[in-house]
Every structure is written in structure tokens, then in C-alpha cells.
mmCIF file of C-alpha atoms in Angstrom:
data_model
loop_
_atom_site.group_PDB
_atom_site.id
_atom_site.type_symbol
_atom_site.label_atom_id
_atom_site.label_comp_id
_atom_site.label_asym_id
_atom_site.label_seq_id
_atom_site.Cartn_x
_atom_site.Cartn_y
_atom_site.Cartn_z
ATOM 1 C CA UNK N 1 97.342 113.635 110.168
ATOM 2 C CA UNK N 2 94.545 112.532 112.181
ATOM 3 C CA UNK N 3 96.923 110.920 114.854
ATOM 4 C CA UNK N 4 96.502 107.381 113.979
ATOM 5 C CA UNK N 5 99.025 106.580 111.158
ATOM 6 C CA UNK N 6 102.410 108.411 111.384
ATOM 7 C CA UNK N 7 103.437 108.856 108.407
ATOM 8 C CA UNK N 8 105.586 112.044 107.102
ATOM 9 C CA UNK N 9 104.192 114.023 103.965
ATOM 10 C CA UNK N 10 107.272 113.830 102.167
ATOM 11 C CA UNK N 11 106.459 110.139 102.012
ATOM 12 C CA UNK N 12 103.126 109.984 100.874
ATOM 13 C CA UNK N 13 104.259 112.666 98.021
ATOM 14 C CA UNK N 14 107.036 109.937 97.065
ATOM 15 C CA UNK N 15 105.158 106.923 96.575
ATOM 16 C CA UNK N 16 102.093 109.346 94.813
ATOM 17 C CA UNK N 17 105.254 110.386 92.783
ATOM 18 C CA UNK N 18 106.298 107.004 92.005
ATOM 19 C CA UNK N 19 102.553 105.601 90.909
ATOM 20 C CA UNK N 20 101.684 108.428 89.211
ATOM 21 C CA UNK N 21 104.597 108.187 86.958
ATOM 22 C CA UNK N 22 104.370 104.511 87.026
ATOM 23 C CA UNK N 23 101.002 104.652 86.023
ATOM 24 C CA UNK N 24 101.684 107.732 83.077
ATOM 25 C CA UNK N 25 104.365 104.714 81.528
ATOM 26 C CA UNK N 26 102.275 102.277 81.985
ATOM 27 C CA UNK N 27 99.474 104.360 79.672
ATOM 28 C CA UNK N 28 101.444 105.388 77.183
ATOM 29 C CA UNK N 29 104.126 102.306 76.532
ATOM 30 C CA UNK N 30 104.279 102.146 73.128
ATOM 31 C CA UNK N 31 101.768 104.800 71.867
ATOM 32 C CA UNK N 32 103.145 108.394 72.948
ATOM 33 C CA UNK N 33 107.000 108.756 73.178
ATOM 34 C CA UNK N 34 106.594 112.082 74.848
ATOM 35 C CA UNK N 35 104.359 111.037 77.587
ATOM 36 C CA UNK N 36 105.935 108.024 77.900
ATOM 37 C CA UNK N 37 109.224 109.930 78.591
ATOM 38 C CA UNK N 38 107.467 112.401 80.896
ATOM 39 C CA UNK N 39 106.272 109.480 82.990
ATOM 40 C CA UNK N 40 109.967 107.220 82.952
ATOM 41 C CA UNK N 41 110.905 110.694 84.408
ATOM 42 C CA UNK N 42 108.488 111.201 86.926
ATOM 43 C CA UNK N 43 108.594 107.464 88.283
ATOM 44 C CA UNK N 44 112.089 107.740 88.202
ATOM 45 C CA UNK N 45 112.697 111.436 90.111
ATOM 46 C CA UNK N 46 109.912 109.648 92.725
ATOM 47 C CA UNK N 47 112.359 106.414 93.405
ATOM 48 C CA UNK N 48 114.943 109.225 93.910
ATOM 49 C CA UNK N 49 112.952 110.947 96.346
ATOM 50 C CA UNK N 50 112.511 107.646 98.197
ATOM 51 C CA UNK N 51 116.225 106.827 98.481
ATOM 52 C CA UNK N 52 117.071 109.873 99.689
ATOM 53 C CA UNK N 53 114.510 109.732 102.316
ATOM 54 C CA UNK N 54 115.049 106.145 103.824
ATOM 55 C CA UNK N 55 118.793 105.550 103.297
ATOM 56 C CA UNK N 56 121.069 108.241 104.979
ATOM 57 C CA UNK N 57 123.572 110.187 102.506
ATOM 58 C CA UNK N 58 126.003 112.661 104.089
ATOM 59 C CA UNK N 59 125.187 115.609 102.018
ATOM 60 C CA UNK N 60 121.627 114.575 99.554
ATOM 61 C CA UNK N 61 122.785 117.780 97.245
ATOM 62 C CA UNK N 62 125.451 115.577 95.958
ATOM 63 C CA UNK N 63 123.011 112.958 95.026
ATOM 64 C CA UNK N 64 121.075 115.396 92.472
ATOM 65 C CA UNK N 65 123.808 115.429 89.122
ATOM 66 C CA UNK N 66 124.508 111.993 88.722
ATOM 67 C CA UNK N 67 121.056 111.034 89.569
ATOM 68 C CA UNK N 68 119.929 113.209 86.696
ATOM 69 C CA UNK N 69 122.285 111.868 84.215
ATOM 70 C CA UNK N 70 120.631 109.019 85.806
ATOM 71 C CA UNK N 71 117.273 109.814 84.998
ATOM 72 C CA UNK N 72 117.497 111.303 82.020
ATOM 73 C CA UNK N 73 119.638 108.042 80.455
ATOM 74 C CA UNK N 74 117.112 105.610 82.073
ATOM 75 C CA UNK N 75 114.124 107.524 80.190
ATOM 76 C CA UNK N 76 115.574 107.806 77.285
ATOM 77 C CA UNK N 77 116.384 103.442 77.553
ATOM 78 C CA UNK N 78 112.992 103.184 78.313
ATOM 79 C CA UNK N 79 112.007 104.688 75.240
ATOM 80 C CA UNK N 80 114.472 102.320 73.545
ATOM 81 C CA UNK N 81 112.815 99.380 74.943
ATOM 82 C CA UNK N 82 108.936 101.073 73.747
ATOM 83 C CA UNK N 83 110.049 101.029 70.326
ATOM 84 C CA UNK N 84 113.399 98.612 69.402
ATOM 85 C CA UNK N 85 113.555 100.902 65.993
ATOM 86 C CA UNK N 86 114.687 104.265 67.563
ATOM 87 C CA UNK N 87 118.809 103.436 68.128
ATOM 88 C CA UNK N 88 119.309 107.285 68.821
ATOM 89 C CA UNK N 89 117.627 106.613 71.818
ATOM 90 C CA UNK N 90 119.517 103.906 73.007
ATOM 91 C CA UNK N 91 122.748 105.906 72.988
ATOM 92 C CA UNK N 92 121.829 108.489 74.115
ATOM 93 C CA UNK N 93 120.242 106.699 77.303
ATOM 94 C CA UNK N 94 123.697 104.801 77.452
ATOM 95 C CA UNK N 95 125.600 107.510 77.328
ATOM 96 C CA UNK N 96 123.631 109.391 79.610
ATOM 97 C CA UNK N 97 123.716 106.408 81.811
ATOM 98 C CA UNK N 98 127.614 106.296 82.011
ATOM 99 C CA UNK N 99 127.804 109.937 82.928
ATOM 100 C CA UNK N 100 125.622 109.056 85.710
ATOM 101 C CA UNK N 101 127.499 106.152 86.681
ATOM 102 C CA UNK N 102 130.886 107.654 86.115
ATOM 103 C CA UNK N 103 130.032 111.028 87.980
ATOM 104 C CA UNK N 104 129.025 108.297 90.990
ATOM 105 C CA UNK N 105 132.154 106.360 90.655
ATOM 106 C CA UNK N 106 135.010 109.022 90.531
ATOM 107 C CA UNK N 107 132.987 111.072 93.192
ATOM 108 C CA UNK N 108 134.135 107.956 95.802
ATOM 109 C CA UNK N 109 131.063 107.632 97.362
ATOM 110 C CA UNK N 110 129.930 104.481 95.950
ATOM 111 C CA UNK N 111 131.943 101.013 95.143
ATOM 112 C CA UNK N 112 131.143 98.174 93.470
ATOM 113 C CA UNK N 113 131.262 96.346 96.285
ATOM 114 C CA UNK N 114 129.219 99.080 98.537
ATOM 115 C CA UNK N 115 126.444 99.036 95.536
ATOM 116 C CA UNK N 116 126.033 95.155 95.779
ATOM 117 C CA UNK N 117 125.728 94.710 99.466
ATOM 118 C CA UNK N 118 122.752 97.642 98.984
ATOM 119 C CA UNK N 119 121.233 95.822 96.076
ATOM 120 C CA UNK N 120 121.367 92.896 98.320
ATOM 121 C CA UNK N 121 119.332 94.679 101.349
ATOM 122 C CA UNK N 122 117.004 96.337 99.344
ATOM 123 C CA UNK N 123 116.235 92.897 97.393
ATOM 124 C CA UNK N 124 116.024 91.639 100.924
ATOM 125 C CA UNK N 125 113.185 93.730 101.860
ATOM 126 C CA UNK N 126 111.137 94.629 98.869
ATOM 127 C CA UNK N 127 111.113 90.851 97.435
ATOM 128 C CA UNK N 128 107.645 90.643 97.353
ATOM 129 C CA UNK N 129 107.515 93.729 95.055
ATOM 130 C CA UNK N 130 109.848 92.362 92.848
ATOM 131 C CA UNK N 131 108.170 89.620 91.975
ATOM 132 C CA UNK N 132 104.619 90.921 91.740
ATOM 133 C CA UNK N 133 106.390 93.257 89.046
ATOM 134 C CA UNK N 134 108.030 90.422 87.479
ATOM 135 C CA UNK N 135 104.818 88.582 87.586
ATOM 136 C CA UNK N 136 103.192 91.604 86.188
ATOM 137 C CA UNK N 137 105.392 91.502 83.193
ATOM 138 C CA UNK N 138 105.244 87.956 82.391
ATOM 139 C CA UNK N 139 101.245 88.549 82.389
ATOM 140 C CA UNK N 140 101.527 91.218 80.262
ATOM 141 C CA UNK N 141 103.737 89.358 77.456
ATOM 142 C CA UNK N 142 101.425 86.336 77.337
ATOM 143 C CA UNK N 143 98.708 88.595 76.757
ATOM 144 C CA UNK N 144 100.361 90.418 73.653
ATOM 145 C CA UNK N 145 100.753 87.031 72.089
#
């Protein structure tokens, strides 16, 4: 920008992409089911976006089904999880889910064992994250009791 920080647009769009939807969940969890889904979505297409951009994928088009089988399943838990009464939800985020997953799998271009080792790394580097997020949650459940 100004030549001081270097630091690619597509970047700064991801991470706006991921608070913004981050912060749309956060707003509506429990309250509005269709903003809430709307903002699972938007978080979730923004951790997409950053995948794609730092880990290195041979062809990033191939990425785009599963992840939105992905996507779509993972909102559709999270609106599970909002309200514990809706079970048509749940399945249809699990199912969803296992598309995802099994699109991934019989593709070949993910194994269990390649999965852990990157769950591994990225837990590696973004620990401090994790547990602000953890800590985060744990705040937030003392406070509804």
C-alpha cells in the first residue's frame, strides 16, 4: 500500500472475510437462524479463502465442491448446535458433511494420515488462537449461568 507493510489484498479481504462472518455468528447465535447461517457461511468461505492462499494445492478449482459440501454441512451443524431442538438440521449438516468428506477422500488427495500431520502444523502455529477461542467460550458459558 503505502510501502511499509507488505501485505497482498487477497489477504486482508480473507481475514475481513473471516471476522466479518465471525462477528455476523457471533450476533445472531441463538436469535436469527437465517443470519446466523449467512454468517457460519461467510466465516467459513473466508477460512477457505485462507487455506487456499497459504498452503499450496496443485489445482485450487478442485478444492471448491467438497469444500462447499463442506460449508454448507458445517452451517447447517452450527445451526444444530444454536438450537439442540431442530434435528433436521443436524442431518442435514451430517450428511452434507460426509459428501464433503467423501468427495475429499475418493478424490486421493487427502489421507488420514496427510490430514493429521496438517492438523498438527497448523495447531503448531496458531496455538495461541486456539486457546484465546477456547478461552472465549469457556467465558461465555459461565456467563449464561
Amino acid at each position: 500500500m503505502l510501502g511499509i507493510i507488505d501485505i497482498p489484498v487477497i489477504s486482508i479481504l480473507t481475514y475481513t472475510v473471516i471476522f466479518y462472518g465471525l462477528s455476523i455468528v457471533y450476533a445472531s447465535f441463538s436469535k436469527n437462524k437465517s443470519s446466523l447461517f449467512v454468517g457460519a457461511v461467510i466465516f467459513l468461505t473466508g477460512v477457505v479463502l485462507f487455506i487456499i492462499i497459504n498452503f499450496e494445492f496443485i489445482d485450487a478449482g478442485e478444492v471448491i465442491l467438497p469444500s462447499s459440501f463442506l460449508i454448507m454441512g458445517l452451517s447447517f451443524l452450527v445451526l444444530y448446535f444454536s438450537k439442540r431442538n431442530d434435528t433436521v438440521f443436524l442431518i442435514l449438516g451430517g450428511l452434507l458433511s460426509a459428501v464433503g468428506i467423501t468427495i475429499v477422500m475418493f478424490t486421493g488427495h487427502i489421507n488420514l494420515q496427510t490430514y493429521f500431520t496438517t492438523v498438527v502444523q497448523i495447531t503448531k502455529s496458531y496455538w495461541q488462537i486456539i486457546i484465546i477461542f477456547i478461552v472465549i467460550i469457556l467465558l461465555e458459558r459461565a456467563d449464561k449461568k
